[in-house]
Short mmCIF file of N, CA and C in Angstrom, two decimals:
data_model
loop_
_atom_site.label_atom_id
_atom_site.label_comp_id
_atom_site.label_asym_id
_atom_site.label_seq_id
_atom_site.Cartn_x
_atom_site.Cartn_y
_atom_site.Cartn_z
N UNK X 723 160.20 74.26 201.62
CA UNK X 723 161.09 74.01 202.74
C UNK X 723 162.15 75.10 202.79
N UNK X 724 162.22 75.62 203.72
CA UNK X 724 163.15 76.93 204.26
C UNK X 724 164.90 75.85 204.18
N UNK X 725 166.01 76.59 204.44
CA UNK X 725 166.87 76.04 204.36
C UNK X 725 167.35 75.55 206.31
N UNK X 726 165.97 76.07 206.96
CA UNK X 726 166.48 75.62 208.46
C UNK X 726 165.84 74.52 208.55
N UNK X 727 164.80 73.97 207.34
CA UNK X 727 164.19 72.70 207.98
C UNK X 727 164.67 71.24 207.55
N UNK X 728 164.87 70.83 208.28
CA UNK X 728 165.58 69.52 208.55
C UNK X 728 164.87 68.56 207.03
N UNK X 729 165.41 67.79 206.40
CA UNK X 729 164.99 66.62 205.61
C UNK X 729 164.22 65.34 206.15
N UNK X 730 164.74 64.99 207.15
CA UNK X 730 164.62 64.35 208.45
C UNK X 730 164.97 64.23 209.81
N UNK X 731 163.71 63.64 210.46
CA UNK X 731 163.80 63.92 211.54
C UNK X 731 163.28 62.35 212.23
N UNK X 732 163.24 62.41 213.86
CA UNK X 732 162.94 61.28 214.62
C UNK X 732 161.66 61.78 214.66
N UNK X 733 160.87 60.91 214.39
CA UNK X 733 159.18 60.86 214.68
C UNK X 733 158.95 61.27 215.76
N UNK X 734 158.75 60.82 216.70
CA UNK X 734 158.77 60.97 218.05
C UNK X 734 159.18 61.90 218.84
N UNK X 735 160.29 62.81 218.04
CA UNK X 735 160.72 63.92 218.82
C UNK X 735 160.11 65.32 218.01
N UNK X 736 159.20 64.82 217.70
CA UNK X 736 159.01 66.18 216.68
C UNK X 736 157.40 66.64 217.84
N UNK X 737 157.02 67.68 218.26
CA UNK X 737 156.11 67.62 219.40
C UNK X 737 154.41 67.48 219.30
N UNK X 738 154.11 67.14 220.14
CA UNK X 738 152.52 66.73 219.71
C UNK X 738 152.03 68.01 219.59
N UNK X 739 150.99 68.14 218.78
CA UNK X 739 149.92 69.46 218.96
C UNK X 739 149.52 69.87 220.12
N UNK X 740 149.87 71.42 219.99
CA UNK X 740 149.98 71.56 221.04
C UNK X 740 147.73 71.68 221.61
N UNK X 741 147.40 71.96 220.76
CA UNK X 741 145.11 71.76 221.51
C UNK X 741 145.22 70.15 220.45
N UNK X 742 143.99 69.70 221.68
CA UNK X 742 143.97 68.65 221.58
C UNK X 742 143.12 68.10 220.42
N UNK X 743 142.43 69.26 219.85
CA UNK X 743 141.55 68.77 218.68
C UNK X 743 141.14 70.17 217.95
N UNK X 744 141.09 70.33 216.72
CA UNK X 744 140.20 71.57 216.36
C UNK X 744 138.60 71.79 216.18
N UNK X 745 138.08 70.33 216.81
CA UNK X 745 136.61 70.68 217.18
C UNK X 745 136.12 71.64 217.95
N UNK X 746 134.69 72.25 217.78
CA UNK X 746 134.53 73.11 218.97
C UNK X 746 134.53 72.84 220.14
N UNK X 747 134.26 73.88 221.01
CA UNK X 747 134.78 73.37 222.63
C UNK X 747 133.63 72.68 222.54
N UNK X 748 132.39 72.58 222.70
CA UNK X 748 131.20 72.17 223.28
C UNK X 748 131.28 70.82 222.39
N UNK X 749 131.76 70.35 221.77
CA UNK X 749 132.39 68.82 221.16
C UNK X 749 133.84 68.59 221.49
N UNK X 750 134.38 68.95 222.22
CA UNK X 750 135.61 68.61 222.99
C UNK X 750 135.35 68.29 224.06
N UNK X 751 134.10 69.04 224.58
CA UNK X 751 133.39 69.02 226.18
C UNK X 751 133.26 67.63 226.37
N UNK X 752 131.99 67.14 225.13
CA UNK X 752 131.30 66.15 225.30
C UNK X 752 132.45 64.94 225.23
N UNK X 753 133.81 65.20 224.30
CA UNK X 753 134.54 64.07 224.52
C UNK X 753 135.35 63.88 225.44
N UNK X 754 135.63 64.41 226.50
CA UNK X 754 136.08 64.30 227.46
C UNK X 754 137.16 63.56 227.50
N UNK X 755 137.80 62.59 228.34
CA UNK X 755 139.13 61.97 228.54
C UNK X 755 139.05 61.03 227.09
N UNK X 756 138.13 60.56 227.07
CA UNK X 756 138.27 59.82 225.18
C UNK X 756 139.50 61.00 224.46
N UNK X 757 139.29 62.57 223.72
CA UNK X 757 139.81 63.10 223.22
C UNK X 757 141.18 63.46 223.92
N UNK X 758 141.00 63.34 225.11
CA UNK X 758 142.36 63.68 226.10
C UNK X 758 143.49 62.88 225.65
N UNK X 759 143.11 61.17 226.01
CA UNK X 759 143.94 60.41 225.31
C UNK X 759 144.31 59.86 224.18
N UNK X 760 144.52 61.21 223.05
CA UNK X 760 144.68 61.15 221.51
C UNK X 760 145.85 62.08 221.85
N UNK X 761 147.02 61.73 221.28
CA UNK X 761 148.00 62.29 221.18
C UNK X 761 148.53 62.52 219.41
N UNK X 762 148.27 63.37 218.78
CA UNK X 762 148.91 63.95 217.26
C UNK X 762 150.33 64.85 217.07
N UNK X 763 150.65 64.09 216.31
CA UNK X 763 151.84 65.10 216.12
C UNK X 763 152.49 64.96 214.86
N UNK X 764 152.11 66.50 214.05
CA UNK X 764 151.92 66.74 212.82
C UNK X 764 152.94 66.51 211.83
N UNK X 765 153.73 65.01 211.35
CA UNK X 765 154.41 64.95 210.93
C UNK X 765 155.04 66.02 209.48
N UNK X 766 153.78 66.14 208.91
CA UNK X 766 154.20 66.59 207.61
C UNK X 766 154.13 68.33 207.93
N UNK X 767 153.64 68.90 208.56
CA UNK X 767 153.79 69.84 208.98
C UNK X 767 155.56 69.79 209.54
N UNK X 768 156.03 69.49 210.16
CA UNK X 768 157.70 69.72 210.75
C UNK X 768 158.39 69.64 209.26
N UNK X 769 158.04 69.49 208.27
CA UNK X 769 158.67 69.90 206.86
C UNK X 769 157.88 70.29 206.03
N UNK X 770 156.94 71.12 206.90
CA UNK X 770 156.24 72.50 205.19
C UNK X 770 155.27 72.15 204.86
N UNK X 771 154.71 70.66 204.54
CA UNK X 771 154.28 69.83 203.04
C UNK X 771 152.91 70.05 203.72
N UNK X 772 152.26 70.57 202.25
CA UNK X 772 150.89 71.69 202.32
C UNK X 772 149.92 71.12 201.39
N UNK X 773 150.31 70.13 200.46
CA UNK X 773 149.25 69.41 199.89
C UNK X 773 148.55 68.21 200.41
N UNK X 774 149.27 67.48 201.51
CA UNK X 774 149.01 66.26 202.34
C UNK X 774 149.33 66.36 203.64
N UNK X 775 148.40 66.15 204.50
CA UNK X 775 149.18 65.77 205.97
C UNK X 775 149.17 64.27 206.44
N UNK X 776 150.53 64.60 207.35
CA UNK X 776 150.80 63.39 207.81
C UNK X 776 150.81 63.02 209.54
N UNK X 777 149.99 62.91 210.25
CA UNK X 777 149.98 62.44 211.59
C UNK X 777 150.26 61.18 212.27
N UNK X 778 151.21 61.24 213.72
CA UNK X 778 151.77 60.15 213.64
C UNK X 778 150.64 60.29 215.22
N UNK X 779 149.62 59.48 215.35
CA UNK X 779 148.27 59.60 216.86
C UNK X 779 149.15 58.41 217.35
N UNK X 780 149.15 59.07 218.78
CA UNK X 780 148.43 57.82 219.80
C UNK X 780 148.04 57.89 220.78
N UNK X 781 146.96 56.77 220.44
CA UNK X 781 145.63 56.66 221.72
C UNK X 781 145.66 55.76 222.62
N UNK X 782 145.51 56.92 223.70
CA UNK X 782 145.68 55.93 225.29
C UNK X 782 144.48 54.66 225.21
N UNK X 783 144.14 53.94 225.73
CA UNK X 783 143.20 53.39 226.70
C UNK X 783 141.85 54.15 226.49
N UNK X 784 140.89 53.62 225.51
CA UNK X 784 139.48 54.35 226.24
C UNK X 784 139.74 55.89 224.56
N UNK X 785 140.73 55.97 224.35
CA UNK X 785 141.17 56.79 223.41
C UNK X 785 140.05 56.64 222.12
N UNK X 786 139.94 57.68 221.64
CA UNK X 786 138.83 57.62 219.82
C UNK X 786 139.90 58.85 218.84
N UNK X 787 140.33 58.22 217.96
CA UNK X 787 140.92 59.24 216.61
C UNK X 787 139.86 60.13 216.64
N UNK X 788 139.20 60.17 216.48
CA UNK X 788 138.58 61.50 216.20
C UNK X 788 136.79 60.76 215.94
N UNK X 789 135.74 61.62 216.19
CA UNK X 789 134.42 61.70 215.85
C UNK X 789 134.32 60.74 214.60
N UNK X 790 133.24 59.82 214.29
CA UNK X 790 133.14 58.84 213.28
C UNK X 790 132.79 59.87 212.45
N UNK X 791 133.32 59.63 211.02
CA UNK X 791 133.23 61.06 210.31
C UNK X 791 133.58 60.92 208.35
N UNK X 792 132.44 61.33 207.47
CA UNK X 792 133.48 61.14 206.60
C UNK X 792 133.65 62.31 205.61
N UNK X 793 134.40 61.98 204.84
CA UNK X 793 134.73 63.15 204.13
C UNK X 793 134.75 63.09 202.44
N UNK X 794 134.21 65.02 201.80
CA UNK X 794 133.67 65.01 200.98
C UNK X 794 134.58 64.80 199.61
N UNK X 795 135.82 65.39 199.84
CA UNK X 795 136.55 65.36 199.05
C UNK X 795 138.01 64.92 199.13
N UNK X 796 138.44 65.15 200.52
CA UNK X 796 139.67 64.27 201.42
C UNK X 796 140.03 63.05 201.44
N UNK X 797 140.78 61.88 200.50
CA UNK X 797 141.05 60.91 200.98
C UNK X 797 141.81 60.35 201.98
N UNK X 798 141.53 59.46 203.08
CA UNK X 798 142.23 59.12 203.88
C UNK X 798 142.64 57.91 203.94
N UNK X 799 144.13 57.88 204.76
CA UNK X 799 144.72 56.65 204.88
C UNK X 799 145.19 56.17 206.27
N UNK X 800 145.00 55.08 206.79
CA UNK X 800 145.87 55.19 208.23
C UNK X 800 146.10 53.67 207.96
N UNK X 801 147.22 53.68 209.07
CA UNK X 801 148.46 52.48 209.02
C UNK X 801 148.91 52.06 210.63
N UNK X 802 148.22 51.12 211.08
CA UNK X 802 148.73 50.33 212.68
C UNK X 802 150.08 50.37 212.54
N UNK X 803 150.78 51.15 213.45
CA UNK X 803 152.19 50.64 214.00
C UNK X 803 152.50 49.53 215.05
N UNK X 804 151.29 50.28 216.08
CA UNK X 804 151.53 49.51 217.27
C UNK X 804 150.24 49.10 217.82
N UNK X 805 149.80 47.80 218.52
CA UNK X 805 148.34 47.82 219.21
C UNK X 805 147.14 47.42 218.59
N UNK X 806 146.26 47.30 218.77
CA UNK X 806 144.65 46.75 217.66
C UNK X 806 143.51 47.61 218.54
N UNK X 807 143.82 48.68 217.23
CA UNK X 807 142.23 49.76 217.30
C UNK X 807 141.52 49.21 217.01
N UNK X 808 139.90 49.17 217.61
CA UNK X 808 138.58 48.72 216.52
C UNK X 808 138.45 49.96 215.57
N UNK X 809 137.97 49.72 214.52
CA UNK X 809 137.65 50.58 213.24
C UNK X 809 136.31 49.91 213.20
N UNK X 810 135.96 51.27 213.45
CA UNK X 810 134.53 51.63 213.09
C UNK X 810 133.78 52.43 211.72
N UNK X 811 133.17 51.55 210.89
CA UNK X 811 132.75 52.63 209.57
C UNK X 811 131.04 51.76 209.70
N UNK X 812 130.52 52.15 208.87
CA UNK X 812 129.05 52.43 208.07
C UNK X 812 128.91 50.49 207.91
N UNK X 813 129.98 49.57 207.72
CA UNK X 813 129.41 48.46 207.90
C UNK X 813 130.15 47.69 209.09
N UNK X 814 130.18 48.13 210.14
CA UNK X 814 130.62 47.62 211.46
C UNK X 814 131.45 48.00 211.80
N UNK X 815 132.07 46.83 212.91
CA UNK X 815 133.33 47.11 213.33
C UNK X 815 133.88 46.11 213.16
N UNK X 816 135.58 46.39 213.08
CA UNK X 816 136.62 45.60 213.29
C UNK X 816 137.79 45.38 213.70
N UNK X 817 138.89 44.31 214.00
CA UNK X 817 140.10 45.05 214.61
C UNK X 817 140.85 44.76 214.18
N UNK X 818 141.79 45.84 214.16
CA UNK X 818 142.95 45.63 213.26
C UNK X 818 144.09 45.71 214.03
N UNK X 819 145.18 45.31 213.54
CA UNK X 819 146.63 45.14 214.04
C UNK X 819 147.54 45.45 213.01
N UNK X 820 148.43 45.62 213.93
CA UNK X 820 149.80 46.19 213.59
C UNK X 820 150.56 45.44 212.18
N UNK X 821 150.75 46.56 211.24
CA UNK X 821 150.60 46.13 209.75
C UNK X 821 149.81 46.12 209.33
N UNK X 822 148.30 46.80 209.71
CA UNK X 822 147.70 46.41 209.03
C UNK X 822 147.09 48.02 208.00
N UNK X 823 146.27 47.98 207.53
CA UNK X 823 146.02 49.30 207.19
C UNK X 823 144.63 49.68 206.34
N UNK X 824 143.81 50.82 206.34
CA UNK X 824 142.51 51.02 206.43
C UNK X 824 142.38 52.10 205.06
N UNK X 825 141.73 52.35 204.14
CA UNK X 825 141.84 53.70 202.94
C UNK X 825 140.18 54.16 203.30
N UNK X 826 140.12 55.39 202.89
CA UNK X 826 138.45 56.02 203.24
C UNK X 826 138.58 56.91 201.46
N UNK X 827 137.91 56.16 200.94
CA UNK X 827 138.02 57.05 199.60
C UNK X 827 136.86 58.14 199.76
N UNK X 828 137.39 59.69 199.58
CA UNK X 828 136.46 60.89 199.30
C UNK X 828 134.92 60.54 198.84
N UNK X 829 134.16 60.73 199.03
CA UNK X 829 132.94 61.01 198.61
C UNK X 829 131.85 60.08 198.63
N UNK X 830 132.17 58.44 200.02
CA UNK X 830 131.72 57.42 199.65
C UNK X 830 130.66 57.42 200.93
N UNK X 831 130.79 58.95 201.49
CA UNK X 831 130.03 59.02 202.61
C UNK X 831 130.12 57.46 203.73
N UNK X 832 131.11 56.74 203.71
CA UNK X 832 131.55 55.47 204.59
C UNK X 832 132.62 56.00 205.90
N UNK X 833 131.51 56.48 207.18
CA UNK X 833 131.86 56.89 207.90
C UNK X 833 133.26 56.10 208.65
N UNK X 834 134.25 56.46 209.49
CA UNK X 834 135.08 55.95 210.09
C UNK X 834 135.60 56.45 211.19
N UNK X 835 135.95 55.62 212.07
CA UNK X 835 136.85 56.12 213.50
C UNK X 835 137.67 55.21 214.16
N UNK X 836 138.83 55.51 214.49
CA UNK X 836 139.62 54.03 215.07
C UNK X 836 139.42 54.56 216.97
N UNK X 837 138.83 53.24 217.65
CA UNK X 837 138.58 53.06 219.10
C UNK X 837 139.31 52.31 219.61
N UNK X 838 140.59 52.40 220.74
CA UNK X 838 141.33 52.01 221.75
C UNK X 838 140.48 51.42 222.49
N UNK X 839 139.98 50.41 222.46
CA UNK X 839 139.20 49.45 223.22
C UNK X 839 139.89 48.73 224.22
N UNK X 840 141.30 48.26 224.23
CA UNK X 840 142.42 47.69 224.99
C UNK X 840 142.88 48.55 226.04
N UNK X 841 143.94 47.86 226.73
CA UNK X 841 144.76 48.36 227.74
C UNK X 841 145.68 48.69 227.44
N UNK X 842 146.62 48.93 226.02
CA UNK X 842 147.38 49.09 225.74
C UNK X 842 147.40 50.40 224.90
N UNK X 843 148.29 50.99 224.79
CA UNK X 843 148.22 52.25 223.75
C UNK X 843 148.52 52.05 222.40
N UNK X 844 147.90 52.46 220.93
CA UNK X 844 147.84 52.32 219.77
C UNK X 844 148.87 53.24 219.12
N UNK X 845 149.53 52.56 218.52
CA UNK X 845 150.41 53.93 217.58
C UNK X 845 150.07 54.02 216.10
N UNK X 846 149.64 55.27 215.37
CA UNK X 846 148.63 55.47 214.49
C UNK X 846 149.91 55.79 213.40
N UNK X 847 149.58 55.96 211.81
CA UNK X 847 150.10 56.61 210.83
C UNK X 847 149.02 56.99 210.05
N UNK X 848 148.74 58.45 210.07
CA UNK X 848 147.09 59.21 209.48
C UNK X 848 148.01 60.01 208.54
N UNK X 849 147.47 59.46 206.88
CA UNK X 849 147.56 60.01 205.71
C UNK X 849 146.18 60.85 205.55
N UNK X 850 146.84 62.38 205.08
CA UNK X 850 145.08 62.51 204.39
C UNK X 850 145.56 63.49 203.30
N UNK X 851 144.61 63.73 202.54
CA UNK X 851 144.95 65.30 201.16
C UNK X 851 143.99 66.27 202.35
N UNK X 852 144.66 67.21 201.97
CA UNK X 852 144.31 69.09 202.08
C UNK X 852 143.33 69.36 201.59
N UNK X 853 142.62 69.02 200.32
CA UNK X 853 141.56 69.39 199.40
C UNK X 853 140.74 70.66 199.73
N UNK X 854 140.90 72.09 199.56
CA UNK X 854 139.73 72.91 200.09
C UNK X 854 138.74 72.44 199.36
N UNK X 855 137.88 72.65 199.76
CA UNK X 855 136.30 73.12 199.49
C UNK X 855 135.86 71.32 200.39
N UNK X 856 136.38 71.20 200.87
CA UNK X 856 135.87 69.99 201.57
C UNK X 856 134.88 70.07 202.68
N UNK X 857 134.20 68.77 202.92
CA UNK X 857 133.23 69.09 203.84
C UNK X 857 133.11 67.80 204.89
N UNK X 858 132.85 67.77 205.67
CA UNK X 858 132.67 66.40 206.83
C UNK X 858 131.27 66.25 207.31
N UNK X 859 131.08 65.36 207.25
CA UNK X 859 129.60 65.01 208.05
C UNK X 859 130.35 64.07 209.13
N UNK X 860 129.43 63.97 209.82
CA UNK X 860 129.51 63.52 211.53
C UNK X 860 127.84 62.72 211.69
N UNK X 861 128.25 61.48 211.14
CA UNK X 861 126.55 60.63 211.30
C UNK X 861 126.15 60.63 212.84
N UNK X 862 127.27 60.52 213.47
CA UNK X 862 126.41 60.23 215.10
C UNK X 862 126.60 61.36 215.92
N UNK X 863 126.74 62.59 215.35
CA UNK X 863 127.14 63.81 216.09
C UNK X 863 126.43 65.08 215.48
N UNK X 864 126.17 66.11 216.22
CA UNK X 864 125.01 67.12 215.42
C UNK X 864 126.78 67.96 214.97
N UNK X 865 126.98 67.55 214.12
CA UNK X 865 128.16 68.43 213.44
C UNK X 865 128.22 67.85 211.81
N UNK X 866 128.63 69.32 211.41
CA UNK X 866 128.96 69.54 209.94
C UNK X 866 130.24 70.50 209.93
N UNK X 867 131.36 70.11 209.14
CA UNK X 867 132.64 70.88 208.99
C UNK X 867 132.79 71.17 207.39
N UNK X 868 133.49 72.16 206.92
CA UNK X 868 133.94 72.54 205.82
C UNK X 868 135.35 73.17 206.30
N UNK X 869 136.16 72.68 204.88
CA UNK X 869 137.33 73.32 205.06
C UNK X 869 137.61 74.37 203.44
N UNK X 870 137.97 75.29 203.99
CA UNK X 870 137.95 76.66 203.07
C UNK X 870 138.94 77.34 203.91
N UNK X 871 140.20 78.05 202.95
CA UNK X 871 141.02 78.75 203.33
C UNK X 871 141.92 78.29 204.04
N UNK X 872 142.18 77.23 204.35
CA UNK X 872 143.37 76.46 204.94
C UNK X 872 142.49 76.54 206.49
N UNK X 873 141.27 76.28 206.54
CA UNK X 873 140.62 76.62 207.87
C UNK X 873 139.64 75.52 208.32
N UNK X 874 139.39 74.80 209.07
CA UNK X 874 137.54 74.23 209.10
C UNK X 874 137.28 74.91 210.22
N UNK X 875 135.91 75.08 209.51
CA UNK X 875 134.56 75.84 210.40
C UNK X 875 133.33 74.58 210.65
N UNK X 876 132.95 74.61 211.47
CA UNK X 876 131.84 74.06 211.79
C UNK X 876 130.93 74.10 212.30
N UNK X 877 129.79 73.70 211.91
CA UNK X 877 128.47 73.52 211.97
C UNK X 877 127.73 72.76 212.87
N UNK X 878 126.29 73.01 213.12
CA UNK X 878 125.36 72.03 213.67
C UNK X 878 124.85 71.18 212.46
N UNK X 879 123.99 70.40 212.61
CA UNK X 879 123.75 69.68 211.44
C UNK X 879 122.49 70.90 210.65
N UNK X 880 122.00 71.47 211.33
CA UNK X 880 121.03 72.39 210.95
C UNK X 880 121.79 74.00 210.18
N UNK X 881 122.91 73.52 210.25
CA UNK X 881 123.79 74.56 209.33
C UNK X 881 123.83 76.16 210.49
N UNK X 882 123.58 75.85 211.64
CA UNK X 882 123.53 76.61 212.87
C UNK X 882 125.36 76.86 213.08
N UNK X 883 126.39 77.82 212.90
CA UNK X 883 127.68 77.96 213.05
C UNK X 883 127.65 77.51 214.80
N UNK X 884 128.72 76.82 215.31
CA UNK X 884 129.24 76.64 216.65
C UNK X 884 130.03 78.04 216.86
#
């Protein structure tokens, strides 16, 4: 932390990302207003912190966190503020509410995605680790990601680069 960056700050005023996803375009294409109405905004980034990120999403109406997806070495965490996403993993779906909260442990290949099924908008809290050498599979999507170098690149499932 530089000595200009704040300790704290208001959630909410800190600004959403500014692209709407770092998938490729031709999987941004296909998600259309679903990915539109995902709003992120990189909490742990507005103070430096490079071993974990922290995202505070929210999804309009019709909204998806991101591609059902899991990961190789990344654990994840997310936490309902506001609203009841369905959560979607490898043994169904379900819905959750506000307080409530979901863990994706690294390497259990137990895919996940939270879906704005309502009329109302969801307010998200997305924990995850940095881990390089990580990798993502995408069960219902021809995509494969790795992250190397503070970067993800991605794949077709046929290891074809996008």
């Amino acid at each position: 932390m530089t000595p200009s960056t704040p300790v704290a700050r208001v959630a909410l005023d800190i600004p959403p990302r500014g692209r709407p996803s770092t998938y490729p375009q031709a999987i941004q294409a296909l998600l259309g207003e679903r990915l539109a109405g995902r709003e992120k905004r990189a909490l742990g980034d507005a103070f430096g912190l490079a071993n974990f990120g922290v995202n505070l999403t929210r999804l309009a109406p019709g909204a998806v966190s991101a591609l059902r997806h899991a990961h190789s070495r990344q654990d994840e965490l997310v936490y309902i503020l506001a609203g009841s996403p369905t959560l979607r993993t490898n043994e169904g779906s379900m819905r959750l509410a506000p307080g409530m909260c979901a863990g994706f442990k690294a390497g259990t290949g137990n895919a996940s995605q939270l879906l704005n099924e309502t009329g109302d908008d969801v307010l998200v809290l997305e924990i995850g680790d940095r881990s390089s050498g990580d990798e993502v599979t995408y069960p219902d999507d021809d995509l494969f990601a790795t992250f190397a170098d503070g970067q993800w690149r991605f794949f077709h499932q046929d290891g074809t680069p996008y």
